[in-house]
Coordinates of C-alpha atoms in Angstrom, one line a residue:
M834 CA 23.0 -46.4 -19.3
Y835 CA 19.9 -44.1 -17.8
A836 CA 16.6 -45.8 -16.6
T837 CA 13.8 -45.8 -18.8
P838 CA 11.4 -43.4 -17.0
R839 CA 8.4 -46.1 -18.0
A840 CA 9.9 -48.1 -15.1
G841 CA 7.0 -48.4 -12.7
I842 CA 5.6 -45.7 -14.3
G843 CA 0.9 -46.1 -13.0
P844 CA -1.2 -43.7 -14.9
A845 CA -2.2 -41.3 -12.6
V846 CA 1.6 -40.5 -12.9
A847 CA 1.5 -41.5 -17.0
G848 CA -1.7 -38.9 -17.6
R849 CA -0.2 -37.1 -14.7
L850 CA 2.8 -36.1 -17.0
R851 CA 1.3 -36.3 -19.8
G852 CA -0.6 -33.3 -18.8
V853 CA 2.5 -30.9 -17.1
L854 CA 4.8 -31.6 -20.8
Q855 CA 1.6 -30.7 -22.3
D856 CA 1.2 -27.0 -20.7
L857 CA 4.6 -26.7 -21.1
D858 CA 5.2 -22.7 -22.5
S859 CA 8.1 -24.4 -25.3
T860 CA 6.4 -21.3 -28.0
A861 CA 7.5 -18.7 -25.0
L862 CA 10.4 -20.4 -23.3
A863 CA 12.4 -20.6 -26.7
R864 CA 11.8 -16.9 -28.1
Q865 CA 12.4 -16.2 -24.8
L866 CA 16.1 -18.2 -24.2
A867 CA 16.9 -17.5 -27.6
R868 CA 16.5 -12.9 -27.1
D869 CA 18.6 -13.7 -24.0
L870 CA 21.3 -15.0 -26.3
S871 CA 20.5 -13.3 -29.6
D872 CA 23.6 -10.9 -30.7
T873 CA 21.9 -10.4 -34.2
P874 CA 19.1 -7.7 -34.9
V875 CA 15.0 -9.9 -36.2
G876 CA 11.7 -8.5 -36.6
R877 CA 9.0 -8.7 -35.1
I878 CA 6.3 -10.2 -37.5
P879 CA 6.4 -13.9 -36.5
D880 CA 7.2 -15.1 -40.4
Q881 CA 5.2 -17.9 -41.4
G882 CA 7.7 -19.6 -44.0
S883 CA 8.0 -19.6 -47.3
R884 CA 7.7 -23.1 -49.2
A885 CA 10.7 -23.8 -51.2
P886 CA 10.9 -26.7 -54.4
G887 CA 10.8 -30.8 -52.1
Q888 CA 9.9 -28.9 -48.9
G889 CA 7.9 -28.5 -45.8
S890 CA 6.9 -25.8 -44.3
R891 CA 9.8 -24.2 -43.1
A892 CA 11.2 -24.4 -40.0
P893 CA 11.3 -21.6 -37.1
G894 CA 16.0 -21.7 -36.4
Q895 CA 16.3 -20.6 -41.0
G896 CA 15.8 -17.4 -40.0
S897 CA 18.1 -15.0 -37.8
R898 CA 20.7 -16.2 -35.0
A899 CA 17.6 -15.6 -32.6
E900 CA 15.7 -18.1 -34.6
A901 CA 18.3 -21.0 -34.8
L902 CA 18.6 -20.5 -30.9
E903 CA 15.3 -20.9 -31.0
H904 CA 14.8 -23.8 -33.2
L905 CA 17.8 -25.4 -31.3
V906 CA 15.6 -25.0 -27.8
R907 CA 12.6 -26.2 -29.5
S908 CA 14.4 -29.2 -30.7
S909 CA 15.9 -29.9 -27.8
L910 CA 12.1 -29.8 -25.7
E911 CA 10.6 -32.4 -28.0
V912 CA 13.8 -34.7 -27.4
L913 CA 13.0 -34.3 -23.9
R914 CA 9.1 -34.4 -24.4
N915 CA 8.7 -37.3 -26.9
W916 CA 11.6 -39.4 -24.5
L917 CA 9.5 -38.4 -20.7
L918 CA 6.5 -39.6 -22.7
S919 CA 7.7 -42.8 -24.4
G920 CA 10.8 -44.0 -22.2
A921 CA 12.8 -44.7 -24.7
E922 CA 15.6 -42.9 -25.4
P923 CA 16.1 -41.3 -29.0
G924 CA 16.8 -42.8 -31.9
G925 CA 18.8 -40.8 -34.9
D926 CA 15.9 -40.5 -36.3
V927 CA 14.5 -38.6 -33.4
L928 CA 18.2 -36.7 -32.7
S929 CA 18.6 -35.4 -36.9
D930 CA 16.6 -32.7 -36.5
L931 CA 18.2 -31.3 -33.0
Y932 CA 21.6 -31.6 -35.4
E933 CA 19.7 -30.0 -38.3
A934 CA 18.7 -27.6 -35.4
A935 CA 23.0 -26.9 -34.1
R936 CA 23.8 -26.9 -37.8
E937 CA 21.9 -24.3 -37.8
A938 CA 23.1 -22.5 -35.3
A939 CA 26.5 -22.9 -36.2
R940 CA 26.1 -21.3 -39.6
H941 CA 25.2 -19.0 -38.1
D942 CA 28.4 -18.5 -36.2
L943 CA 27.1 -19.7 -33.4
A944 CA 29.6 -21.0 -30.5
V945 CA 29.0 -23.7 -29.5
A946 CA 28.6 -23.3 -25.7
D947 CA 25.7 -21.1 -27.1
A948 CA 24.3 -24.2 -28.3
I949 CA 24.9 -25.9 -25.1
R950 CA 23.6 -23.3 -23.0
A951 CA 20.4 -23.9 -25.1
C952 CA 19.7 -27.7 -24.7
C953 CA 21.1 -26.6 -21.4
G954 CA 17.9 -24.1 -20.4
A955 CA 15.3 -26.5 -22.5
A956 CA 16.5 -29.6 -19.8
R957 CA 17.0 -26.8 -16.5
A958 CA 13.2 -25.6 -18.4
V959 CA 11.5 -29.0 -18.6
R960 CA 13.6 -30.9 -15.4
S961 CA 11.9 -27.5 -13.3
V962 CA 8.5 -27.8 -14.9
V963 CA 8.0 -31.5 -13.9
T964 CA 9.4 -31.2 -10.3
E965 CA 7.0 -27.8 -9.5
A966 CA 4.2 -29.3 -10.6
G967 CA 4.2 -32.4 -9.0
P968 CA 2.7 -35.9 -9.8
P969 CA -0.7 -36.5 -8.7
E970 CA -2.5 -37.2 -5.3
G971 CA -0.6 -40.1 -3.3
G972 CA 1.9 -40.2 -5.9
A973 CA 5.2 -39.9 -7.1
W974 CA 7.3 -38.8 -9.5
P975 CA 9.8 -42.2 -10.3
P976 CA 13.6 -41.3 -10.0
P977 CA 13.8 -42.0 -13.2
H978 CA 11.7 -39.1 -15.3
L979 CA 14.7 -36.4 -12.9
E980 CA 17.6 -37.8 -14.7
V981 CA 16.1 -37.4 -18.3
P982 CA 16.8 -34.0 -18.4
W983 CA 20.6 -34.8 -16.9
A984 CA 20.6 -38.0 -19.7
F985 CA 19.7 -36.1 -22.8
L986 CA 22.6 -33.4 -21.9
D987 CA 24.7 -36.4 -22.1
V988 CA 22.7 -37.1 -26.1
A989 CA 23.1 -33.1 -26.9
L990 CA 27.0 -32.4 -25.9
T991 CA 27.5 -35.2 -28.9
T992 CA 24.9 -33.9 -31.0
V993 CA 25.7 -30.7 -31.3
T994 CA 30.1 -30.9 -31.4
R995 CA 29.3 -33.0 -34.1
A996 CA 26.6 -31.0 -36.1
F997 CA 29.6 -27.4 -35.6
A998 CA 32.8 -29.9 -36.5
D999 CA 30.5 -31.1 -39.6
Q1000 CA 28.8 -27.3 -40.5
R1001 CA 33.0 -26.3 -39.5
D1002 CA 34.4 -28.7 -42.6
L1003 CA 31.9 -26.9 -45.1
P1004 CA 34.4 -24.9 -48.0
S1005 CA 31.5 -21.7 -47.8
A1006 CA 31.2 -21.6 -44.5
D1007 CA 34.1 -19.3 -43.6
G1008 CA 33.1 -16.4 -44.8
D1009 CA 29.6 -16.8 -44.2
S1010 CA 31.2 -17.3 -40.8
R1011 CA 33.5 -14.9 -41.0
A1012 CA 31.0 -12.1 -42.5
A1013 CA 28.5 -12.7 -40.4
T1014 CA 30.3 -12.4 -36.7
L1015 CA 31.3 -8.6 -38.3
F1016 CA 27.6 -7.7 -39.5
A1017 CA 26.4 -9.0 -35.5
R1018 CA 29.5 -6.9 -34.9
I1019 CA 28.7 -4.1 -36.7
C1020 CA 25.0 -3.7 -35.3
A1021 CA 25.5 -4.0 -32.0
R1022 CA 27.8 -1.1 -31.9
S1023 CA 31.2 -3.2 -30.6
A1024 CA 34.1 -1.4 -29.8
T1025 CA 36.9 -2.3 -33.6
T1026 CA 38.9 -5.3 -32.7
V1027 CA 42.1 -5.6 -34.9
E1028 CA 39.4 -9.5 -35.5
D1029 CA 36.8 -7.1 -37.3
L1030 CA 39.6 -5.3 -39.7
D1031 CA 41.1 -8.1 -40.7
R1032 CA 37.7 -9.2 -41.0
A1033 CA 36.8 -6.6 -43.2
E1034 CA 39.9 -6.4 -45.4
R1035 CA 39.4 -10.2 -46.1
L1036 CA 36.0 -10.0 -46.7
G1037 CA 37.2 -6.5 -49.0
F1038 CA 34.4 -4.4 -47.1
E1039 CA 34.7 -1.4 -46.0
L1040 CA 34.6 -0.9 -42.2
A1041 CA 34.5 2.8 -42.2
G1042 CA 31.1 3.4 -43.0
P1043 CA 28.5 5.3 -43.8
H1044 CA 26.3 2.0 -43.9
C1045 CA 22.8 0.8 -46.5
P1046 CA 21.4 -2.2 -45.0
F1047 CA 19.6 -4.6 -47.1
V1048 CA 17.7 -7.9 -46.4
A1049 CA 16.6 -9.9 -49.0
V1050 CA 14.8 -12.9 -49.8
I1051 CA 14.4 -15.9 -53.1
D1052 CA 11.1 -17.1 -53.2
G1053 CA 10.9 -20.9 -53.0
G1054 CA 14.9 -21.0 -52.6
S1055 CA 16.2 -23.1 -50.7
A1056 CA 19.1 -22.3 -48.5
A1057 CA 22.4 -23.2 -50.5
A1058 CA 20.1 -21.0 -52.9
H1059 CA 20.3 -18.2 -50.5
A1060 CA 24.1 -19.2 -49.8
G1061 CA 25.0 -18.1 -52.8
L1062 CA 23.4 -15.6 -53.2
A1063 CA 25.6 -14.1 -50.2
A1064 CA 28.4 -15.4 -52.0
R1065 CA 27.8 -13.2 -54.9
L1066 CA 27.6 -10.2 -52.8
R1067 CA 30.3 -10.3 -50.8
S1068 CA 32.2 -10.6 -54.3
A1069 CA 30.4 -7.6 -56.0
G1070 CA 31.7 -5.5 -51.9
A1071 CA 28.5 -6.0 -49.8
L1072 CA 28.7 -7.5 -46.4
A1073 CA 26.4 -10.3 -46.8
C1074 CA 25.7 -13.3 -45.3
T1075 CA 22.5 -16.4 -45.3
Q1076 CA 20.5 -16.4 -42.0
G1077 CA 18.6 -19.3 -43.6
H1078 CA 16.1 -19.3 -45.8
R1079 CA 17.8 -14.6 -46.1
V1080 CA 20.7 -13.2 -46.6
A1081 CA 21.3 -10.2 -45.2
G1082 CA 23.6 -7.8 -44.5
L1083 CA 25.6 -4.0 -45.3
T1084 CA 26.3 -2.3 -48.2
V1085 CA 27.6 0.8 -49.2
P1086 CA 26.2 4.2 -50.4
G1087 CA 25.3 3.5 -54.1
F1088 CA 24.8 -0.1 -54.7
D1089 CA 24.5 -1.5 -57.7
W1090 CA 21.4 -3.7 -57.5
T1091 CA 20.8 -3.2 -60.9
A1092 CA 22.0 -7.4 -62.2
F1093 CA 20.7 -9.5 -58.6
L1094 CA 17.7 -8.0 -59.4
T1095 CA 16.8 -9.6 -62.9
D1096 CA 16.7 -12.9 -60.8
S1097 CA 12.2 -12.4 -60.7
A1098 CA 12.5 -14.5 -57.3
L1099 CA 14.1 -12.2 -55.2
L1100 CA 12.8 -10.0 -52.9
L1101 CA 14.7 -7.2 -51.4
A1102 CA 14.4 -4.6 -48.7
A1103 CA 17.1 -1.9 -48.9
E1104 CA 17.2 1.4 -46.9
S1105 CA 19.5 4.2 -47.3
A1106 CA 22.5 4.9 -45.5
T1107 CA 22.0 4.5 -41.9
D1108 CA 24.0 5.7 -38.7
A1109 CA 25.4 3.7 -36.5
A1110 CA 22.5 3.7 -33.5
G1111 CA 19.8 2.8 -36.1
L1112 CA 21.1 0.1 -37.5
A1113 CA 20.2 -2.4 -35.7
E1114 CA 16.2 -1.1 -35.8
A1115 CA 16.5 -0.8 -39.2
V1116 CA 17.7 -4.0 -39.9
G1117 CA 14.7 -5.4 -38.0
N1118 CA 12.2 -3.3 -39.8
L1119 CA 13.8 -4.5 -43.5
H1120 CA 13.5 -8.4 -41.9
D1121 CA 9.7 -6.9 -41.0
L1122 CA 8.7 -5.5 -44.1
V1123 CA 10.9 -8.6 -45.7
T1124 CA 7.8 -11.0 -44.4
L1125 CA 5.1 -8.4 -44.4
A1126 CA 6.2 -8.7 -48.4
G1127 CA 6.0 -11.8 -49.2
R1128 CA 3.0 -13.0 -47.6
A1129 CA 1.4 -10.0 -50.3
G1130 CA 3.2 -12.1 -53.0
R1131 CA 5.0 -9.1 -54.0
R1132 CA 8.6 -9.6 -55.8
G1133 CA 11.7 -7.4 -56.5
R1134 CA 12.7 -4.5 -54.5
V1135 CA 10.2 -3.5 -51.9
R1136 CA 9.7 0.0 -49.6
P1137 CA 8.8 1.2 -45.9
D1138 CA 5.7 3.0 -48.3
D1139 CA 4.0 -0.7 -49.6
F1140 CA 3.1 -1.7 -46.3
L1141 CA 3.8 1.8 -43.8
T1142 CA 0.0 1.1 -41.6
E1143 CA 1.5 -3.2 -40.9
L1144 CA 5.2 -1.0 -40.0
M1145 CA 3.7 2.1 -38.0
L1146 CA 1.8 -0.7 -35.6
T1147 CA 4.8 -3.6 -36.0
N1148 CA 6.7 -1.1 -33.9
S1149 CA 4.2 0.0 -31.2
P1150 CA 3.6 -3.6 -30.3
R1151 CA 1.9 -2.8 -27.1
L1152 CA -1.1 0.3 -28.3
A1153 CA -1.7 -2.3 -31.5
E1154 CA -2.1 -5.0 -29.1
D1155 CA -4.7 -2.5 -26.8
I1156 CA -6.7 -1.7 -30.0
V1157 CA -7.3 -5.3 -31.0
R1158 CA -8.6 -5.6 -27.6
R1159 CA -10.9 -3.2 -27.9
V1160 CA -11.9 -3.9 -30.6
L1161 CA -11.6 -7.8 -30.8
G1162 CA -11.7 -8.4 -27.6
R1163 CA -15.2 -8.8 -27.5
L1164 CA -16.0 -10.0 -30.6
D1165 CA -13.6 -12.7 -29.6
A1166 CA -15.2 -13.5 -26.6
E1167 CA -19.4 -12.9 -27.3
D1168 CA -18.4 -14.6 -30.5
P1169 CA -16.7 -17.4 -30.6
S1170 CA -17.5 -19.0 -34.6
G1171 CA -16.3 -15.4 -34.9
T1172 CA -18.9 -14.8 -37.7
L1173 CA -18.2 -10.9 -36.4
S1174 CA -14.9 -10.7 -36.4
Q1175 CA -14.6 -12.0 -40.2
T1176 CA -17.7 -9.6 -40.9
L1177 CA -15.6 -6.7 -39.6
R1178 CA -12.7 -8.3 -41.4
C1179 CA -14.4 -7.8 -44.5
L1180 CA -16.3 -4.6 -44.1
A1181 CA -13.1 -3.1 -43.9
A1182 CA -11.1 -4.6 -47.2
H1183 CA -14.2 -3.3 -48.7
G1184 CA -13.7 0.3 -47.0
F1185 CA -17.1 -0.2 -45.2
N1186 CA -19.0 -0.3 -48.0
R1187 CA -21.9 -2.0 -47.5
T1188 CA -22.6 -3.8 -51.1
A1189 CA -19.1 -4.4 -51.4
A1190 CA -19.2 -6.7 -48.6
A1191 CA -22.5 -7.9 -48.5
A1192 CA -22.1 -9.6 -52.1
A1193 CA -18.2 -10.7 -50.6
L1194 CA -18.9 -11.9 -47.5
P1195 CA -22.0 -12.6 -49.3
A1196 CA -24.4 -12.6 -46.9
H1197 CA -28.2 -10.1 -47.3
R1198 CA -28.0 -7.1 -46.5
N1199 CA -30.4 -7.0 -43.9
T1200 CA -27.9 -10.2 -42.2
L1201 CA -25.5 -7.3 -42.8
L1202 CA -27.1 -5.1 -40.4
Y1203 CA -27.8 -6.7 -37.8
R1204 CA -24.2 -8.4 -37.6
I1205 CA -23.1 -4.2 -37.7
N1206 CA -25.3 -3.9 -34.8
R1207 CA -24.2 -6.5 -32.4
I1208 CA -21.0 -5.0 -33.8
E1209 CA -21.3 -2.1 -32.7
K1210 CA -22.9 -3.1 -29.6
L1211 CA -20.4 -5.0 -28.3
T1212 CA -17.1 -2.7 -29.1
G1213 CA -18.7 0.6 -28.4
L1214 CA -17.7 1.5 -31.7
D1215 CA -20.0 3.7 -34.0
L1216 CA -19.0 2.3 -37.4
D1217 CA -20.1 5.7 -39.0
R1218 CA -17.9 7.0 -37.9
H1219 CA -14.3 7.7 -39.4
A1220 CA -11.8 7.5 -36.3
H1221 CA -14.1 4.4 -35.2
R1222 CA -14.1 3.0 -38.7
E1223 CA -9.9 4.0 -38.5
L1224 CA -9.2 2.3 -35.3
A1225 CA -11.4 -0.9 -36.8
R1226 CA -9.4 -1.3 -39.5
L1227 CA -6.5 -1.1 -37.1
A1228 CA -7.2 -3.8 -35.4
V1229 CA -7.8 -5.9 -38.1
V1230 CA -4.8 -5.6 -39.6
W1231 CA -2.8 -5.7 -36.7
R1232 CA -4.5 -9.2 -36.1
D1233 CA -3.9 -9.9 -39.5
T1234 CA -0.5 -8.7 -39.6
T1235 CA 0.7 -11.0 -36.5
G1236 CA -1.9 -14.2 -36.8
G1237 CA -2.9 -13.0 -33.1
D1238 CA 0.8 -13.8 -31.5
T1239 CA 1.8 -11.6 -29.2
L1240 CA 5.3 -10.1 -29.9
A1241 CA 7.7 -8.9 -28.7
R1242 CA 11.8 -8.1 -29.9
P1243 CA 14.4 -8.2 -28.2
E1244 CA 15.5 -4.9 -26.1

């Protein structure tokens, strides 16, 4: 049994520990580890999550393989954080989140070794953050604090192993697992193996290509509903695997979506035949398209033309961030209330028609003119010029698309 980290801890050390753990950038760490371990294409745009009946916001791990690993790392970080702060070994209720995150990783056909590596990465990161930051001046970390990450690994090993074993026992897991593995290998342009040929034959999928990638979502659908959709698609000849509350995969050209699109809750993004070199990028773009369309409340089949500006910015994230800094950076710095940014957003939404924007805000016309004058002085833009209006519109679109997050897709 490991000693509890509260033993002999003083208020200065407790305060310092709390500050160190709060400064830990768990989001960046989780994304980086997931990026290092993942082999399935994902989108750049963060999915803010849809709500299924009786559920809260969707967990980060309910999308791609990378997101499943990200969820597992975040769950590990939370267990570690709470253990260090409370001094209490995690109980079953706390470990249930870690267990479900591990089940999600298993359902995406990740190896148990990868899941354990993700937990190890979280443990190493937390221990490094604590030791490198150091205790308050004149203090010292009690030894139990340095042992907690290693104690966590004992707990994580047991939890992850049990979760993977339970997931493998599900009757529906085999076909989905086989499809997920083959899908990832095709997108990664891996050399075809005997095992790949066997998987394709068992699934009834034509491996030779050409292939048409797709991503589909059932609005409000549970993970089980998406598993059912993937199974029906496989029965129809598609290579389809669940990615939490999404289904992704490949079809042959001419695949008939008619029967599936009779479901009014279905949102589908599908490309035409794509060569092997472009599959991974195409799948990532379809994930982004589904995210954008879902936010807009769209259903049925959607196409890139419907969200062309957003997708173009998504494929040039550095340029998009430069535009945001150029247009909105000074407004954010000089006007923390967000009034000027909101005014610019409203102007862009109404085609820079000042009468319509004033009515929508609402604001007196003179008040609007005053705000426009401030916006132009702070940004250096002339909102009477078409080129400057377009720059402002792109900045607003990208800020709305990302929610303010800086994005990066794995290389």
